[in-house]
PDB file of C-alpha atoms in Angstrom:
ATOM      1  CA  MET O 839      -4.528  -2.086 -18.092  1.00 38.00           C
ATOM      2  CA  THR O 840      -2.980  -1.861 -21.731  1.00 42.00           C
ATOM      3  CA  GLY O 841      -1.628  -4.924 -23.753  1.00 44.00           C
ATOM      4  CA  ALA O 842       1.745  -3.699 -24.086  1.00 47.00           C
ATOM      5  CA  ALA O 843       4.718  -5.923 -22.968  1.00 48.00           C
ATOM      6  CA  ARG O 844       6.844  -4.754 -20.101  1.00 49.00           C
ATOM      7  CA  HIS O 845      10.639  -5.555 -20.946  1.00 46.00           C
ATOM      8  CA  SER O 846      13.846  -5.833 -19.192  1.00 48.00           C
ATOM      9  CA  ASP O 847      16.976  -4.247 -20.103  1.00 49.00           C
ATOM     10  CA  ASP O 848      17.954  -6.933 -22.178  1.00 49.00           C
ATOM     11  CA  GLY O 849      14.521  -6.846 -24.122  1.00 49.00           C
ATOM     12  CA  THR O 850      13.364 -10.012 -22.336  1.00 50.00           C
ATOM     13  CA  ASP O 851       9.422  -9.748 -21.734  1.00 50.00           C
ATOM     14  CA  ILE O 852       8.798  -9.747 -17.970  1.00 50.00           C
ATOM     15  CA  THR O 853       5.079  -9.701 -18.082  1.00 52.00           C
ATOM     16  CA  GLY O 854       4.229 -13.161 -18.716  1.00 54.00           C
ATOM     17  CA  ASP O 855       2.489 -14.885 -21.003  1.00 55.00           C
ATOM     18  CA  THR O 856      -0.409 -12.645 -21.343  1.00 53.00           C
ATOM     19  CA  GLY O 857       1.913  -9.648 -22.116  1.00 52.00           C
ATOM     20  CA  LEU O 858      -0.229  -7.612 -19.073  1.00 57.00           C
ATOM     21  CA  THR O 859       0.614  -6.372 -15.816  1.00 59.00           C
ATOM     22  CA  ASP O 860      -1.445  -6.065 -12.937  1.00 59.00           C
ATOM     23  CA  GLY O 861       1.152  -4.798 -10.358  1.00 62.00           C
ATOM     24  CA  LEU O 862       0.845  -7.550  -8.048  1.00 58.00           C
ATOM     25  CA  GLU O 863       3.706  -9.466  -6.644  1.00 58.00           C
ATOM     26  CA  ARG O 864       3.783 -13.142  -6.651  1.00 60.00           C
ATOM     27  CA  LEU O 865       4.396 -16.088  -4.306  1.00 56.00           C
ATOM     28  CA  TRP O 866       5.418 -18.623  -7.037  1.00 58.00           C
ATOM     29  CA  THR O 867       5.546 -22.553  -5.547  1.00 59.00           C
ATOM     30  CA  PRO O 868       5.384 -24.497  -8.858  1.00 61.00           C
ATOM     31  CA  HIS O 869       7.291 -27.662  -7.073  1.00 58.00           C
ATOM     32  CA  ARG O 870       3.441 -28.120  -5.393  1.00 57.00           C
ATOM     33  CA  MET O 871       2.073 -29.270  -8.663  1.00 63.00           C
ATOM     34  CA  THR O 872       2.805 -32.980  -8.166  1.00 62.00           C
ATOM     35  CA  TYR O 873       1.156 -32.613  -4.434  1.00 56.00           C
ATOM     36  CA  ILE O 874      -1.754 -30.291  -6.024  1.00 59.00           C
ATOM     37  CA  SER O 875      -2.416 -32.502  -9.236  1.00 64.00           C
ATOM     38  CA  GLY O 876      -2.857 -35.774  -6.979  1.00 60.00           C
ATOM     39  CA  GLU O 877      -0.063 -37.334  -8.259  1.00 63.00           C
ATOM     40  CA  ASP O 878       1.027 -38.557  -4.501  1.00 60.00           C
ATOM     41  CA  ARG O 879      -2.300 -38.738  -3.171  1.00 57.00           C
ATOM     42  CA  PRO O 880      -2.908 -42.015  -1.474  1.00 57.00           C
ATOM     43  CA  GLU O 881      -4.831 -44.672  -2.604  1.00 65.00           C
ATOM     44  CA  GLY O 882      -7.914 -43.906  -0.421  1.00 60.00           C
ATOM     45  CA  GLY O 883      -7.591 -40.015  -1.388  1.00 60.00           C
ATOM     46  CA  TYR O 884      -7.661 -37.899   1.864  1.00 56.00           C
ATOM     47  CA  GLU O 885     -11.166 -37.784   2.547  1.00 61.00           C
ATOM     48  CA  LYS O 886     -11.128 -40.278   5.310  1.00 60.00           C
ATOM     49  CA  PRO O 887      -8.699 -40.441   8.176  1.00 60.00           C
ATOM     50  CA  THR O 888      -6.818 -43.561   6.964  1.00 67.00           C
ATOM     51  CA  GLY O 889      -5.700 -41.464   4.086  1.00 77.00           C
ATOM     52  CA  CYS O 890      -4.879 -38.453   5.783  1.00 90.00           C
ATOM     53  CA  PRO O 891      -1.403 -36.958   6.291  1.00 91.00           C
ATOM     54  CA  PHE O 892      -3.032 -34.485   8.968  1.00 95.00           C
ATOM     55  CA  CYS O 893      -4.652 -37.358  11.089  1.00 94.00           C
ATOM     56  CA  LEU O 894      -1.526 -39.643  10.586  1.00 93.00           C
ATOM     57  CA  ALA O 895       1.328 -36.689  11.402  1.00 95.00           C
ATOM     58  CA  PRO O 896       0.556 -36.833  15.156  1.00 96.00           C
ATOM     59  CA  GLY O 897       0.761 -40.869  15.406  1.00 94.00           C
ATOM     60  CA  LEU O 898       4.050 -41.018  13.638  1.00 93.00           C
ATOM     61  CA  PRO O 899       7.469 -41.272  15.518  1.00 90.00           C
ATOM     62  CA  GLU O 900       8.999 -37.798  16.329  1.00 81.00           C
ATOM     63  CA  GLY O 901      11.842 -37.555  13.749  1.00 77.00           C
ATOM     64  CA  GLU O 902       9.260 -38.615  11.063  1.00 86.00           C
ATOM     65  CA  SER O 903       6.123 -36.581  11.908  1.00 89.00           C
ATOM     66  CA  LEU O 904       7.392 -32.816  11.550  1.00 94.00           C
ATOM     67  CA  VAL O 905       4.963 -31.876  14.379  1.00 97.00           C
ATOM     68  CA  VAL O 906       6.410 -29.120  16.100  1.00 96.00           C
ATOM     69  CA  ALA O 907       4.027 -28.618  19.230  1.00 97.00           C
ATOM     70  CA  ARG O 908       0.730 -30.569  20.464  1.00 97.00           C
ATOM     71  CA  GLY O 909      -2.050 -28.994  22.342  1.00 98.00           C
ATOM     72  CA  VAL O 910      -5.387 -30.553  23.644  1.00 98.00           C
ATOM     73  CA  HIS O 911      -7.380 -29.837  20.614  1.00 98.00           C
ATOM     74  CA  VAL O 912      -4.796 -29.088  17.759  1.00 98.00           C
ATOM     75  CA  PHE O 913      -1.025 -29.245  16.906  1.00 98.00           C
ATOM     76  CA  ALA O 914       1.662 -27.234  14.612  1.00 98.00           C
ATOM     77  CA  VAL O 915       3.280 -29.184  11.941  1.00 97.00           C
ATOM     78  CA  LEU O 916       5.775 -27.984   9.274  1.00 95.00           C
ATOM     79  CA  ASN O 917       4.214 -28.197   5.565  1.00 92.00           C
ATOM     80  CA  LEU O 918       5.964 -30.724   3.438  1.00 87.00           C
ATOM     81  CA  TYR O 919       5.507 -28.484   0.557  1.00 83.00           C
ATOM     82  CA  PRO O 920       6.434 -24.761   2.159  1.00 87.00           C
ATOM     83  CA  TYR O 921       5.720 -21.876   0.355  1.00 83.00           C
ATOM     84  CA  ASN O 922       8.979 -20.353   2.526  1.00 87.00           C
ATOM     85  CA  PRO O 923      11.133 -21.664   4.831  1.00 88.00           C
ATOM     86  CA  GLY O 924       9.326 -22.101   8.003  1.00 93.00           C
ATOM     87  CA  HIS O 925       5.927 -22.600   6.662  1.00 94.00           C
ATOM     88  CA  LEU O 926       3.788 -24.054   9.724  1.00 97.00           C
ATOM     89  CA  LEU O 927       0.011 -25.296   9.529  1.00 97.00           C
ATOM     90  CA  VAL O 928      -2.433 -25.521  12.466  1.00 98.00           C
ATOM     91  CA  CYS O 929      -4.328 -28.585  12.697  1.00 98.00           C
ATOM     92  CA  PRO O 930      -7.098 -29.720  14.605  1.00 98.00           C
ATOM     93  CA  TYR O 931      -6.760 -33.711  15.423  1.00 98.00           C
ATOM     94  CA  ARG O 932     -10.308 -33.891  14.635  1.00 96.00           C
ATOM     95  CA  HIS O 933     -10.743 -34.581  10.764  1.00 95.00           C
ATOM     96  CA  VAL O 934     -13.216 -31.784   9.818  1.00 96.00           C
ATOM     97  CA  ALA O 935     -13.451 -29.908   6.656  1.00 95.00           C
ATOM     98  CA  ASP O 936     -14.735 -26.820   7.440  1.00 96.00           C
ATOM     99  CA  TYR O 937     -14.215 -23.846   9.879  1.00 97.00           C
ATOM    100  CA  THR O 938     -17.524 -23.752  11.096  1.00 97.00           C
ATOM    101  CA  ASP O 939     -17.330 -27.626  12.213  1.00 96.00           C
ATOM    102  CA  LEU O 940     -14.817 -26.787  15.071  1.00 98.00           C
ATOM    103  CA  ASP O 941     -15.979 -26.405  18.620  1.00 98.00           C
ATOM    104  CA  PRO O 942     -15.653 -23.334  20.419  1.00 98.00           C
ATOM    105  CA  ALA O 943     -12.465 -25.383  22.358  1.00 98.00           C
ATOM    106  CA  GLU O 944     -11.073 -26.360  19.308  1.00 98.00           C
ATOM    107  CA  THR O 945     -11.587 -22.438  17.357  1.00 98.00           C
ATOM    108  CA  ILE O 946      -9.813 -20.895  20.629  1.00 98.00           C
ATOM    109  CA  GLU O 947      -6.799 -23.295  20.690  1.00 98.00           C
ATOM    110  CA  LEU O 948      -6.438 -22.651  16.895  1.00 98.00           C
ATOM    111  CA  GLY O 949      -6.073 -19.172  17.048  1.00 98.00           C
ATOM    112  CA  VAL O 950      -3.972 -19.360  20.389  1.00 98.00           C
ATOM    113  CA  TYR O 951      -1.508 -21.846  18.568  1.00 98.00           C
ATOM    114  CA  THR O 952      -1.480 -19.407  15.381  1.00 98.00           C
ATOM    115  CA  GLN O 953      -0.470 -16.773  17.566  1.00 98.00           C
ATOM    116  CA  THR O 954       2.229 -19.040  19.069  1.00 98.00           C
ATOM    117  CA  ALA O 955       3.779 -19.994  15.860  1.00 98.00           C
ATOM    118  CA  MET O 956       4.106 -16.576  14.358  1.00 98.00           C
ATOM    119  CA  ARG O 957       6.117 -15.617  17.873  1.00 98.00           C
ATOM    120  CA  VAL O 958       8.191 -18.839  17.530  1.00 97.00           C
ATOM    121  CA  VAL O 959       8.963 -18.124  13.909  1.00 97.00           C
ATOM    122  CA  ARG O 960       9.875 -14.857  14.706  1.00 97.00           C
ATOM    123  CA  THR O 961      12.130 -15.804  17.412  1.00 96.00           C
ATOM    124  CA  VAL O 962      13.746 -18.615  15.438  1.00 95.00           C
ATOM    125  CA  SER O 963      13.825 -16.759  11.945  1.00 93.00           C
ATOM    126  CA  ASN O 964      13.436 -13.122  12.200  1.00 94.00           C
ATOM    127  CA  ALA O 965      10.226 -12.825   9.949  1.00 94.00           C
ATOM    128  CA  HIS O 966       9.407  -9.827   8.853  1.00 95.00           C
ATOM    129  CA  GLY O 967       5.914 -10.450   8.237  1.00 93.00           C
ATOM    130  CA  PHE O 968       3.444 -13.706   8.083  1.00 94.00           C
ATOM    131  CA  ASN O 969       0.311 -14.698   5.219  1.00 91.00           C
ATOM    132  CA  LEU O 970      -2.075 -16.656   7.383  1.00 95.00           C
ATOM    133  CA  GLY O 971      -5.332 -18.309   5.606  1.00 94.00           C
ATOM    134  CA  MET O 972      -6.970 -21.119   5.345  1.00 95.00           C
ATOM    135  CA  ASN O 973      -8.217 -22.570   1.877  1.00 92.00           C
ATOM    136  CA  GLN O 974     -11.761 -23.977   2.395  1.00 92.00           C
ATOM    137  CA  GLY O 975     -12.841 -26.649  -0.050  1.00 90.00           C
ATOM    138  CA  GLY O 976     -10.787 -27.685  -3.362  1.00 85.00           C
ATOM    139  CA  VAL O 977     -12.215 -24.986  -5.619  1.00 89.00           C
ATOM    140  CA  ALA O 978     -10.688 -22.377  -2.937  1.00 87.00           C
ATOM    141  CA  GLY O 979      -7.131 -24.340  -3.630  1.00 82.00           C
ATOM    142  CA  ALA O 980      -6.846 -26.549  -0.468  1.00 84.00           C
ATOM    143  CA  GLY O 981      -4.997 -29.629  -1.404  1.00 81.00           C
ATOM    144  CA  ILE O 982      -6.180 -31.636   1.368  1.00 88.00           C
ATOM    145  CA  ALA O 983      -9.792 -30.256   1.741  1.00 91.00           C
ATOM    146  CA  ALA O 984     -11.148 -32.774   4.107  1.00 93.00           C
ATOM    147  CA  HIS O 985      -8.812 -31.775   6.818  1.00 95.00           C
ATOM    148  CA  LEU O 986      -8.858 -28.073   7.741  1.00 96.00           C
ATOM    149  CA  HIS O 987      -5.571 -26.544   8.391  1.00 97.00           C
ATOM    150  CA  GLN O 988      -4.573 -22.681   8.880  1.00 97.00           C
ATOM    151  CA  HIS O 989      -1.509 -21.857   7.208  1.00 95.00           C
ATOM    152  CA  VAL O 990       1.463 -19.799   8.848  1.00 97.00           C
ATOM    153  CA  VAL O 991       3.896 -18.476   5.990  1.00 93.00           C
ATOM    154  CA  PRO O 992       6.350 -16.487   7.087  1.00 94.00           C
ATOM    155  CA  ARG O 993       7.522 -13.504   4.405  1.00 91.00           C
ATOM    156  CA  TRP O 994      10.902 -11.589   4.485  1.00 89.00           C
ATOM    157  CA  GLY O 995      11.666  -8.699   2.632  1.00 84.00           C
ATOM    158  CA  GLY O 996      13.276  -9.554  -1.148  1.00 74.00           C
ATOM    159  CA  ASP O 997      12.119 -13.515  -0.449  1.00 74.00           C
ATOM    160  CA  ALA O 998      10.920 -13.665  -3.894  1.00 66.00           C
ATOM    161  CA  ASN O 999      13.985 -13.316  -5.805  1.00 58.00           C
ATOM    162  CA  PHE O1000      15.559 -14.615  -8.874  1.00 52.00           C
ATOM    163  CA  MET O1001      15.476 -18.334  -8.000  1.00 55.00           C
ATOM    164  CA  PRO O1002      11.787 -18.869  -8.224  1.00 56.00           C
ATOM    165  CA  VAL O1003      11.614 -16.232 -10.700  1.00 51.00           C
ATOM    166  CA  ILE O1004      13.943 -17.033 -13.379  1.00 49.00           C
ATOM    167  CA  GLY O1005      15.165 -20.255 -11.993  1.00 55.00           C
ATOM    168  CA  ARG O1006      11.944 -21.949 -10.998  1.00 59.00           C
ATOM    169  CA  THR O1007      13.748 -23.157  -7.797  1.00 61.00           C
ATOM    170  CA  LYS O1008      12.605 -22.129  -4.509  1.00 61.00           C
ATOM    171  CA  VAL O1009      15.425 -22.592  -2.212  1.00 63.00           C
ATOM    172  CA  LEU O1010      15.102 -23.556   1.628  1.00 66.00           C
ATOM    173  CA  PRO O1011      18.106 -23.248   3.636  1.00 66.00           C
ATOM    174  CA  GLN O1012      17.497 -26.121   6.155  1.00 74.00           C
ATOM    175  CA  LEU O1013      16.322 -29.548   6.211  1.00 80.00           C
ATOM    176  CA  LEU O1014      12.655 -29.788   7.266  1.00 84.00           C
ATOM    177  CA  ALA O1015      13.692 -31.738  10.363  1.00 85.00           C
ATOM    178  CA  ASP O1016      16.219 -29.699  11.341  1.00 87.00           C
ATOM    179  CA  THR O1017      13.755 -26.230  11.205  1.00 87.00           C
ATOM    180  CA  ARG O1018      11.204 -28.748  13.083  1.00 89.00           C
ATOM    181  CA  ASP O1019      13.743 -29.287  15.871  1.00 91.00           C
ATOM    182  CA  LEU O1020      14.212 -25.522  16.537  1.00 90.00           C
ATOM    183  CA  PHE O1021      10.684 -24.383  16.371  1.00 92.00           C
ATOM    184  CA  ALA O1022       9.853 -27.570  18.720  1.00 92.00           C
ATOM    185  CA  LYS O1023      12.526 -25.958  21.274  1.00 93.00           C
ATOM    186  CA  ALA O1024      11.393 -22.681  20.869  1.00 93.00           C
ATOM    187  CA  TRP O1025       7.628 -23.483  21.424  1.00 94.00           C
ATOM    188  CA  PRO O1026       6.990 -22.432  24.928  1.00 92.00           C
ATOM    189  CA  ALA O1027       5.881 -25.340  27.496  1.00 85.00           C
TER     190      ALA O1027
END
């Protein structure tokens, strides 16, 4: 890899601060830095269920919780800081940090709910693809490392356009509560 910068037609350096290109596309989410830095962290932290938003969400009134669907062992909830519109999290009710801490029933239902989330998002918003994943531990990028959660991030061709790249703004075309209502109605009984 060379240190030569790439420039757009108007001469603007488009390789970033390093001047190096790696050929990767990025899904930038600068709006999440407040969350990641812990500026909005509850006083007791996320480590205990009393401060954990994933422990609290299922008990909130329906209009406030962003919970889309509830199973026996897991639930699906919209991400309050979405990477893309319709970004869902599948969480066990039990406050566990590591995937290996799930019991077999939780593991199975987490997988089934992830599949169902993908089907629902495709039905409601015609997603072209998905990023699925779990960040295990703070060093791996988990903002709330104390409570396991599976990300289901819908993707569309061209979803990384000039708004986040140049305007440092992510366009979310729908209120989270409205998205929650659509997904909840489309979730199979």
